[in-house]
Amino acid sequence: MNLAIELAPGHKQGLRLQNPVLAAAGPCGYGREYAKLAQLDRLGALVTRTTTLRPRRGHAQPRLVETPAGLLHDLGLPNPGVRAVIRELAPIWARGTLPVIVSVAATNPEERAAEFAALAEWLDGVPGVAGLELNPSGLSPSGRSLAALPPSMGSLLADIPYASEAVAAA
């Protein structure tokens, strides 16, 4: 049975996946965390842990809290920053066959569109990077969720300069 799908049919390069199953942003990290535990190449694509312009340590402990309804977690977007992702991880992804979609987030509400555009420019054309996921739930330095702040994702996408083909595919 052929389960292949075209994720970006209007894009000049497209993004063909062998199946519609994607690992959501976060649980599989950047891929290397689960490479020996799971057959990641069976996925349609891997969506990475969210990456920001600069490295982030994330929130202090506790990051995980048990509630009567289950578990709540808020890691605070710990990541090595886009430069380290390009330098250390993208070459590993480029050697494989699994499409990798890099999740990116802005951390400054006043510069949100500019941060997303800068991340897209950094990652555009990097071997091993098949596309981008824009994570609207990044945190401002005050800790307030950017997803709760205007503009909506639609107007945010409209505000990002389409200098990068990676953003245009979104």
Short mmCIF file of N, CA and C in Angstrom, two decimals:
data_model
loop_
_atom_site.label_atom_id
_atom_site.label_comp_id
_atom_site.label_asym_id
_atom_site.label_seq_id
_atom_site.Cartn_x
_atom_site.Cartn_y
_atom_site.Cartn_z
N MET A 1 0.84 -1.16 0.00
CA MET A 1 0.00 0.00 0.00
C MET A 1 0.90 1.24 0.00
N ASN A 2 0.61 2.15 -0.90
CA ASN A 2 1.37 3.39 -1.01
C ASN A 2 0.73 4.46 -0.13
N LEU A 3 1.45 4.88 0.90
CA LEU A 3 0.94 5.90 1.82
C LEU A 3 1.62 7.25 1.63
N ALA A 4 2.42 7.37 0.58
CA ALA A 4 3.18 8.60 0.35
C ALA A 4 2.25 9.80 0.20
N ILE A 5 2.71 10.94 0.75
CA ILE A 5 1.95 12.19 0.63
C ILE A 5 2.90 13.32 0.25
N GLU A 6 2.33 14.34 -0.36
CA GLU A 6 3.08 15.56 -0.68
C GLU A 6 2.65 16.60 0.34
N LEU A 7 3.58 16.99 1.22
CA LEU A 7 3.25 17.91 2.30
C LEU A 7 3.23 19.36 1.84
N ALA A 8 3.97 19.69 0.79
CA ALA A 8 4.04 21.07 0.30
C ALA A 8 3.81 21.08 -1.21
N PRO A 9 2.58 20.77 -1.64
CA PRO A 9 2.33 20.62 -3.08
C PRO A 9 2.53 21.89 -3.89
N GLY A 10 2.38 23.06 -3.30
CA GLY A 10 2.55 24.31 -4.04
C GLY A 10 3.97 24.82 -4.07
N HIS A 11 4.86 24.17 -3.37
CA HIS A 11 6.25 24.63 -3.28
C HIS A 11 7.06 24.06 -4.44
N LYS A 12 8.00 24.84 -4.96
CA LYS A 12 8.76 24.39 -6.13
C LYS A 12 9.58 23.13 -5.86
N GLN A 13 10.03 22.92 -4.62
CA GLN A 13 10.78 21.70 -4.31
C GLN A 13 9.87 20.62 -3.74
N GLY A 14 8.75 21.03 -3.16
CA GLY A 14 7.84 20.07 -2.56
C GLY A 14 8.45 19.43 -1.33
N LEU A 15 7.67 18.59 -0.70
CA LEU A 15 8.15 17.80 0.44
C LEU A 15 7.37 16.50 0.46
N ARG A 16 7.90 15.51 -0.23
CA ARG A 16 7.25 14.21 -0.34
C ARG A 16 7.67 13.34 0.84
N LEU A 17 6.67 12.77 1.51
CA LEU A 17 6.91 11.89 2.65
C LEU A 17 6.46 10.49 2.29
N GLN A 18 7.17 9.49 2.79
CA GLN A 18 6.80 8.10 2.49
C GLN A 18 5.48 7.70 3.14
N ASN A 19 5.07 8.44 4.18
CA ASN A 19 3.78 8.20 4.83
C ASN A 19 3.43 9.44 5.64
N PRO A 20 2.19 9.55 6.10
CA PRO A 20 1.76 10.76 6.81
C PRO A 20 2.06 10.77 8.31
N VAL A 21 2.88 9.85 8.80
CA VAL A 21 3.19 9.77 10.23
C VAL A 21 4.43 10.61 10.54
N LEU A 22 4.24 11.64 11.36
CA LEU A 22 5.34 12.50 11.76
C LEU A 22 5.51 12.42 13.27
N ALA A 23 6.75 12.41 13.72
CA ALA A 23 7.01 12.52 15.16
C ALA A 23 6.86 13.99 15.50
N ALA A 24 5.97 14.30 16.42
CA ALA A 24 5.70 15.69 16.79
C ALA A 24 6.94 16.35 17.38
N ALA A 25 6.97 17.67 17.32
CA ALA A 25 8.10 18.42 17.85
C ALA A 25 8.31 18.10 19.32
N GLY A 26 9.53 17.75 19.67
CA GLY A 26 9.89 17.55 21.07
C GLY A 26 10.19 16.15 21.51
N PRO A 27 9.23 15.22 21.46
CA PRO A 27 9.48 13.91 22.07
C PRO A 27 10.70 13.17 21.56
N CYS A 28 11.02 13.30 20.30
CA CYS A 28 12.20 12.60 19.76
C CYS A 28 13.42 13.50 19.70
N GLY A 29 13.36 14.65 20.36
CA GLY A 29 14.52 15.55 20.40
C GLY A 29 14.94 15.98 19.01
N TYR A 30 16.20 15.75 18.71
CA TYR A 30 16.74 16.07 17.39
C TYR A 30 17.02 14.80 16.59
N GLY A 31 16.44 13.68 17.03
CA GLY A 31 16.58 12.42 16.31
C GLY A 31 17.63 11.50 16.90
N ARG A 32 18.76 12.04 17.25
CA ARG A 32 19.83 11.17 17.76
C ARG A 32 19.47 10.55 19.10
N GLU A 33 18.58 11.20 19.86
CA GLU A 33 18.18 10.68 21.16
C GLU A 33 17.47 9.33 21.05
N TYR A 34 16.75 9.11 19.95
CA TYR A 34 15.99 7.88 19.77
C TYR A 34 16.50 7.01 18.62
N ALA A 35 17.56 7.42 17.98
CA ALA A 35 18.05 6.70 16.80
C ALA A 35 18.35 5.23 17.09
N LYS A 36 18.83 4.91 18.28
CA LYS A 36 19.16 3.52 18.62
C LYS A 36 17.99 2.78 19.26
N LEU A 37 16.94 3.50 19.63
CA LEU A 37 15.80 2.88 20.31
C LEU A 37 14.62 2.61 19.39
N ALA A 38 14.50 3.36 18.32
CA ALA A 38 13.34 3.25 17.43
C ALA A 38 13.79 3.32 15.98
N GLN A 39 12.99 2.79 15.11
CA GLN A 39 13.26 2.85 13.68
C GLN A 39 12.68 4.15 13.14
N LEU A 40 13.40 5.25 13.35
CA LEU A 40 12.90 6.55 12.93
C LEU A 40 12.69 6.64 11.43
N ASP A 41 13.44 5.86 10.66
CA ASP A 41 13.29 5.90 9.20
C ASP A 41 11.95 5.35 8.74
N ARG A 42 11.17 4.76 9.64
CA ARG A 42 9.82 4.29 9.31
C ARG A 42 8.81 5.43 9.33
N LEU A 43 9.19 6.56 9.93
CA LEU A 43 8.32 7.74 9.97
C LEU A 43 8.27 8.41 8.61
N GLY A 44 7.25 9.24 8.42
CA GLY A 44 7.22 10.09 7.23
C GLY A 44 8.22 11.22 7.36
N ALA A 45 8.36 11.77 8.57
CA ALA A 45 9.32 12.83 8.85
C ALA A 45 9.49 12.95 10.36
N LEU A 46 10.58 13.56 10.74
CA LEU A 46 10.85 13.89 12.14
C LEU A 46 10.73 15.39 12.29
N VAL A 47 9.92 15.83 13.25
CA VAL A 47 9.86 17.25 13.60
C VAL A 47 10.69 17.39 14.87
N THR A 48 11.72 18.21 14.82
CA THR A 48 12.68 18.30 15.91
C THR A 48 12.13 19.01 17.13
N ARG A 49 12.91 18.93 18.18
CA ARG A 49 12.70 19.79 19.35
C ARG A 49 12.78 21.23 18.85
N THR A 50 12.06 22.12 19.48
CA THR A 50 12.04 23.51 19.04
C THR A 50 13.40 24.18 19.24
N THR A 51 13.81 24.93 18.21
CA THR A 51 15.09 25.63 18.18
C THR A 51 14.85 27.14 18.15
N THR A 52 15.70 27.89 18.83
CA THR A 52 15.63 29.35 18.85
C THR A 52 16.94 29.92 18.29
N LEU A 53 16.96 31.23 18.09
CA LEU A 53 18.18 31.85 17.56
C LEU A 53 19.38 31.61 18.46
N ARG A 54 19.19 31.77 19.74
CA ARG A 54 20.29 31.60 20.70
C ARG A 54 20.03 30.38 21.57
N PRO A 55 21.08 29.78 22.11
CA PRO A 55 20.88 28.64 23.01
C PRO A 55 20.03 29.03 24.22
N ARG A 56 19.24 28.07 24.69
CA ARG A 56 18.41 28.29 25.89
C ARG A 56 18.59 27.12 26.84
N ARG A 57 18.75 27.43 28.10
CA ARG A 57 18.86 26.39 29.13
C ARG A 57 17.49 25.82 29.50
N GLY A 58 16.45 26.57 29.28
CA GLY A 58 15.12 26.14 29.67
C GLY A 58 14.84 26.56 31.10
N HIS A 59 13.70 26.13 31.61
CA HIS A 59 13.28 26.49 32.96
C HIS A 59 14.05 25.69 34.01
N ALA A 60 14.14 26.26 35.19
CA ALA A 60 14.70 25.54 36.33
C ALA A 60 13.72 24.45 36.76
N GLN A 61 14.19 23.49 37.52
CA GLN A 61 13.33 22.43 38.04
C GLN A 61 12.38 23.02 39.07
N PRO A 62 11.20 22.52 39.26
CA PRO A 62 10.65 21.36 38.56
C PRO A 62 10.09 21.74 37.20
N ARG A 63 10.28 20.88 36.24
CA ARG A 63 9.73 21.07 34.90
C ARG A 63 8.52 20.16 34.67
N LEU A 64 8.37 19.19 35.53
CA LEU A 64 7.30 18.20 35.42
C LEU A 64 6.56 18.16 36.75
N VAL A 65 5.23 18.27 36.68
CA VAL A 65 4.40 18.27 37.88
C VAL A 65 3.27 17.27 37.69
N GLU A 66 3.07 16.44 38.70
CA GLU A 66 1.97 15.48 38.65
C GLU A 66 0.71 16.17 39.16
N THR A 67 -0.39 15.93 38.45
CA THR A 67 -1.70 16.45 38.85
C THR A 67 -2.67 15.27 38.91
N PRO A 68 -3.87 15.44 39.50
CA PRO A 68 -4.84 14.35 39.50
C PRO A 68 -5.23 13.90 38.09
N ALA A 69 -5.11 14.80 37.12
CA ALA A 69 -5.50 14.47 35.75
C ALA A 69 -4.34 13.94 34.91
N GLY A 70 -3.14 13.93 35.45
CA GLY A 70 -1.99 13.46 34.67
C GLY A 70 -0.76 14.28 34.98
N LEU A 71 0.07 14.48 33.98
CA LEU A 71 1.31 15.22 34.15
C LEU A 71 1.28 16.51 33.35
N LEU A 72 1.85 17.56 33.91
CA LEU A 72 2.05 18.82 33.20
C LEU A 72 3.54 19.06 33.11
N HIS A 73 3.99 19.50 31.95
CA HIS A 73 5.41 19.83 31.84
C HIS A 73 5.59 21.13 31.10
N ASP A 74 6.61 21.85 31.46
CA ASP A 74 6.98 23.10 30.80
C ASP A 74 8.50 23.19 30.87
N LEU A 75 9.13 22.82 29.78
CA LEU A 75 10.59 22.76 29.76
C LEU A 75 11.25 24.11 29.55
N GLY A 76 10.53 25.04 28.91
CA GLY A 76 11.13 26.34 28.64
C GLY A 76 11.98 26.38 27.38
N LEU A 77 11.72 25.48 26.45
CA LEU A 77 12.40 25.41 25.16
C LEU A 77 13.92 25.29 25.26
N PRO A 78 14.44 24.34 26.04
CA PRO A 78 15.89 24.17 26.07
C PRO A 78 16.38 23.70 24.70
N ASN A 79 17.42 24.33 24.18
CA ASN A 79 17.96 23.94 22.88
C ASN A 79 19.34 24.57 22.70
N PRO A 80 20.13 24.02 21.78
CA PRO A 80 21.50 24.51 21.60
C PRO A 80 21.60 25.77 20.76
N GLY A 81 20.50 26.24 20.18
CA GLY A 81 20.53 27.40 19.28
C GLY A 81 20.73 26.98 17.84
N VAL A 82 20.31 27.84 16.92
CA VAL A 82 20.30 27.48 15.50
C VAL A 82 21.70 27.22 14.95
N ARG A 83 22.70 27.96 15.39
CA ARG A 83 24.06 27.74 14.86
C ARG A 83 24.56 26.33 15.19
N ALA A 84 24.34 25.89 16.43
CA ALA A 84 24.77 24.55 16.83
C ALA A 84 23.97 23.48 16.09
N VAL A 85 22.68 23.72 15.87
CA VAL A 85 21.87 22.76 15.13
C VAL A 85 22.43 22.58 13.72
N ILE A 86 22.78 23.69 13.07
CA ILE A 86 23.34 23.62 11.72
C ILE A 86 24.70 22.93 11.73
N ARG A 87 25.53 23.29 12.66
CA ARG A 87 26.91 22.78 12.71
C ARG A 87 26.97 21.31 13.14
N GLU A 88 26.19 20.93 14.16
CA GLU A 88 26.33 19.61 14.76
C GLU A 88 25.29 18.58 14.33
N LEU A 89 24.08 19.01 14.04
CA LEU A 89 23.00 18.06 13.78
C LEU A 89 22.64 17.92 12.31
N ALA A 90 22.59 19.01 11.58
CA ALA A 90 22.20 18.94 10.16
C ALA A 90 23.08 18.00 9.36
N PRO A 91 24.40 17.94 9.59
CA PRO A 91 25.22 16.98 8.83
C PRO A 91 24.80 15.53 9.08
N ILE A 92 24.36 15.23 10.28
CA ILE A 92 23.87 13.87 10.59
C ILE A 92 22.59 13.61 9.81
N TRP A 93 21.66 14.58 9.82
CA TRP A 93 20.41 14.42 9.09
C TRP A 93 20.66 14.27 7.59
N ALA A 94 21.62 14.99 7.06
CA ALA A 94 21.90 14.97 5.62
C ALA A 94 22.38 13.59 5.17
N ARG A 95 22.98 12.83 6.06
CA ARG A 95 23.46 11.48 5.71
C ARG A 95 22.32 10.46 5.68
N GLY A 96 21.18 10.79 6.25
CA GLY A 96 20.06 9.86 6.31
C GLY A 96 19.04 10.11 5.22
N THR A 97 17.98 9.32 5.26
CA THR A 97 16.90 9.45 4.27
C THR A 97 15.63 10.05 4.86
N LEU A 98 15.56 10.15 6.18
CA LEU A 98 14.36 10.67 6.85
C LEU A 98 14.29 12.19 6.70
N PRO A 99 13.20 12.73 6.14
CA PRO A 99 13.06 14.18 6.10
C PRO A 99 12.98 14.75 7.52
N VAL A 100 13.72 15.81 7.76
CA VAL A 100 13.73 16.45 9.08
C VAL A 100 13.16 17.86 8.95
N ILE A 101 12.14 18.12 9.73
CA ILE A 101 11.50 19.43 9.79
C ILE A 101 11.93 20.06 11.11
N VAL A 102 12.58 21.21 11.04
CA VAL A 102 13.08 21.86 12.24
C VAL A 102 12.00 22.78 12.80
N SER A 103 11.61 22.53 14.04
CA SER A 103 10.66 23.40 14.74
C SER A 103 11.44 24.61 15.25
N VAL A 104 10.92 25.81 14.98
CA VAL A 104 11.59 27.04 15.41
C VAL A 104 10.62 27.92 16.19
N ALA A 105 11.17 28.69 17.13
CA ALA A 105 10.35 29.59 17.95
C ALA A 105 11.06 30.91 18.14
N ALA A 106 10.26 31.95 18.23
CA ALA A 106 10.76 33.28 18.57
C ALA A 106 10.63 33.45 20.08
N THR A 107 11.49 34.27 20.66
CA THR A 107 11.43 34.48 22.11
C THR A 107 11.16 35.94 22.48
N ASN A 108 11.12 36.82 21.50
CA ASN A 108 10.90 38.25 21.76
C ASN A 108 9.61 38.69 21.08
N PRO A 109 8.57 39.04 21.85
CA PRO A 109 7.29 39.38 21.24
C PRO A 109 7.36 40.59 20.30
N GLU A 110 8.25 41.52 20.57
CA GLU A 110 8.35 42.71 19.72
C GLU A 110 9.06 42.42 18.40
N GLU A 111 9.85 41.37 18.37
CA GLU A 111 10.63 41.03 17.17
C GLU A 111 10.26 39.66 16.62
N ARG A 112 9.06 39.22 16.90
CA ARG A 112 8.65 37.86 16.55
C ARG A 112 8.81 37.55 15.06
N ALA A 113 8.25 38.37 14.19
CA ALA A 113 8.35 38.11 12.75
C ALA A 113 9.80 38.14 12.31
N ALA A 114 10.58 39.08 12.82
CA ALA A 114 11.99 39.18 12.45
C ALA A 114 12.77 37.95 12.92
N GLU A 115 12.46 37.44 14.11
CA GLU A 115 13.14 36.24 14.60
C GLU A 115 12.81 35.03 13.75
N PHE A 116 11.52 34.86 13.41
CA PHE A 116 11.16 33.74 12.55
C PHE A 116 11.85 33.86 11.19
N ALA A 117 11.89 35.07 10.63
CA ALA A 117 12.55 35.27 9.35
C ALA A 117 14.04 34.96 9.45
N ALA A 118 14.68 35.38 10.54
CA ALA A 118 16.10 35.10 10.72
C ALA A 118 16.35 33.59 10.84
N LEU A 119 15.51 32.90 11.58
CA LEU A 119 15.65 31.45 11.70
C LEU A 119 15.48 30.78 10.34
N ALA A 120 14.49 31.24 9.56
CA ALA A 120 14.28 30.68 8.22
C ALA A 120 15.49 30.93 7.34
N GLU A 121 16.06 32.11 7.42
CA GLU A 121 17.25 32.42 6.61
C GLU A 121 18.43 31.55 7.02
N TRP A 122 18.63 31.35 8.31
CA TRP A 122 19.72 30.49 8.77
C TRP A 122 19.55 29.07 8.24
N LEU A 123 18.33 28.56 8.24
CA LEU A 123 18.09 27.15 7.91
C LEU A 123 17.79 26.90 6.44
N ASP A 124 17.50 27.93 5.68
CA ASP A 124 17.18 27.78 4.27
C ASP A 124 18.37 27.20 3.51
N GLY A 125 18.13 26.11 2.82
CA GLY A 125 19.16 25.50 2.00
C GLY A 125 20.18 24.65 2.75
N VAL A 126 20.02 24.49 4.06
CA VAL A 126 20.96 23.67 4.83
C VAL A 126 20.69 22.20 4.50
N PRO A 127 21.71 21.47 4.02
CA PRO A 127 21.51 20.05 3.74
C PRO A 127 21.05 19.31 5.01
N GLY A 128 20.03 18.50 4.85
CA GLY A 128 19.47 17.76 5.97
C GLY A 128 18.21 18.38 6.54
N VAL A 129 17.92 19.63 6.18
CA VAL A 129 16.72 20.32 6.67
C VAL A 129 15.70 20.33 5.54
N ALA A 130 14.59 19.61 5.74
CA ALA A 130 13.57 19.49 4.71
C ALA A 130 12.52 20.59 4.80
N GLY A 131 12.35 21.20 5.97
CA GLY A 131 11.34 22.23 6.14
C GLY A 131 11.36 22.78 7.55
N LEU A 132 10.44 23.70 7.80
CA LEU A 132 10.33 24.35 9.10
C LEU A 132 8.93 24.22 9.66
N GLU A 133 8.85 24.15 10.98
CA GLU A 133 7.59 24.27 11.71
C GLU A 133 7.73 25.53 12.55
N LEU A 134 6.79 26.46 12.41
CA LEU A 134 6.81 27.66 13.23
C LEU A 134 6.04 27.38 14.51
N ASN A 135 6.71 27.42 15.64
CA ASN A 135 6.10 27.16 16.94
C ASN A 135 5.67 28.49 17.55
N PRO A 136 4.38 28.76 17.60
CA PRO A 136 3.93 30.05 18.13
C PRO A 136 3.96 30.13 19.65
N SER A 137 4.26 29.03 20.32
CA SER A 137 4.16 29.01 21.78
C SER A 137 5.48 29.32 22.47
N GLY A 138 6.42 29.93 21.74
CA GLY A 138 7.67 30.33 22.38
C GLY A 138 7.40 31.29 23.52
N LEU A 139 8.39 31.47 24.36
CA LEU A 139 8.22 32.33 25.53
C LEU A 139 8.95 33.65 25.34
N SER A 140 8.35 34.68 25.87
CA SER A 140 9.03 35.96 25.93
C SER A 140 9.97 35.92 27.13
N PRO A 141 10.92 36.85 27.22
CA PRO A 141 11.81 36.85 28.38
C PRO A 141 11.06 36.92 29.71
N SER A 142 9.86 37.48 29.70
CA SER A 142 9.07 37.57 30.94
C SER A 142 8.41 36.24 31.28
N GLY A 143 8.49 35.26 30.36
CA GLY A 143 7.86 33.97 30.59
C GLY A 143 6.46 33.88 30.03
N ARG A 144 5.92 34.96 29.49
CA ARG A 144 4.58 34.97 28.92
C ARG A 144 4.59 34.26 27.57
N SER A 145 3.61 33.41 27.33
CA SER A 145 3.54 32.67 26.08
C SER A 145 3.30 33.62 24.92
N LEU A 146 4.11 33.47 23.86
CA LEU A 146 3.91 34.30 22.68
C LEU A 146 2.66 33.90 21.91
N ALA A 147 2.16 32.68 22.12
CA ALA A 147 0.95 32.24 21.42
C ALA A 147 -0.25 33.07 21.88
N ALA A 148 -0.19 33.60 23.09
CA ALA A 148 -1.31 34.38 23.62
C ALA A 148 -1.25 35.83 23.18
N LEU A 149 -0.17 36.22 22.54
CA LEU A 149 0.00 37.61 22.13
C LEU A 149 -0.40 37.79 20.68
N PRO A 150 -0.94 38.97 20.31
CA PRO A 150 -1.18 39.21 18.89
C PRO A 150 0.16 39.33 18.20
N PRO A 151 0.30 39.10 16.94
CA PRO A 151 -0.75 38.79 15.97
C PRO A 151 -1.06 37.30 15.90
N SER A 152 -2.15 36.99 15.22
CA SER A 152 -2.50 35.59 15.02
C SER A 152 -1.46 34.96 14.11
N MET A 153 -1.45 33.63 14.04
CA MET A 153 -0.47 32.97 13.17
C MET A 153 -0.63 33.40 11.72
N GLY A 154 -1.88 33.58 11.27
CA GLY A 154 -2.09 34.00 9.88
C GLY A 154 -1.44 35.32 9.58
N SER A 155 -1.65 36.30 10.45
CA SER A 155 -1.03 37.60 10.20
C SER A 155 0.47 37.55 10.45
N LEU A 156 0.91 36.67 11.36
CA LEU A 156 2.35 36.52 11.58
C LEU A 156 3.01 36.00 10.30
N LEU A 157 2.42 34.99 9.69
CA LEU A 157 2.98 34.46 8.44
C LEU A 157 3.01 35.54 7.36
N ALA A 158 1.97 36.36 7.32
CA ALA A 158 1.93 37.44 6.33
C ALA A 158 3.01 38.48 6.59
N ASP A 159 3.40 38.66 7.86
CA ASP A 159 4.41 39.67 8.21
C ASP A 159 5.84 39.21 7.98
N ILE A 160 6.06 37.90 7.84
CA ILE A 160 7.43 37.40 7.66
C ILE A 160 7.83 37.60 6.21
N PRO A 161 8.95 38.28 5.97
CA PRO A 161 9.40 38.45 4.59
C PRO A 161 9.68 37.09 3.96
N TYR A 162 9.20 36.90 2.76
CA TYR A 162 9.40 35.61 2.10
C TYR A 162 10.74 35.55 1.39
N ALA A 163 11.78 35.95 2.10
CA ALA A 163 13.14 35.85 1.56
C ALA A 163 13.57 34.40 1.50
N SER A 164 12.96 33.57 2.31
CA SER A 164 13.35 32.17 2.38
C SER A 164 12.26 31.29 1.78
N GLU A 165 12.67 30.38 0.93
CA GLU A 165 11.72 29.42 0.36
C GLU A 165 11.16 28.50 1.45
N ALA A 166 11.92 28.31 2.52
CA ALA A 166 11.45 27.46 3.61
C ALA A 166 10.20 28.04 4.25
N VAL A 167 10.13 29.34 4.42
CA VAL A 167 8.95 29.98 5.00
C VAL A 167 7.81 29.99 4.00
N ALA A 168 8.12 30.20 2.73
CA ALA A 168 7.08 30.26 1.71
C ALA A 168 6.31 28.95 1.64
N ALA A 169 6.96 27.83 1.97
CA ALA A 169 6.31 26.53 1.93
C ALA A 169 5.28 26.38 3.03
N ALA A 170 5.41 27.15 4.10
CA ALA A 170 4.47 27.03 5.22
C ALA A 170 3.11 27.53 4.79
#
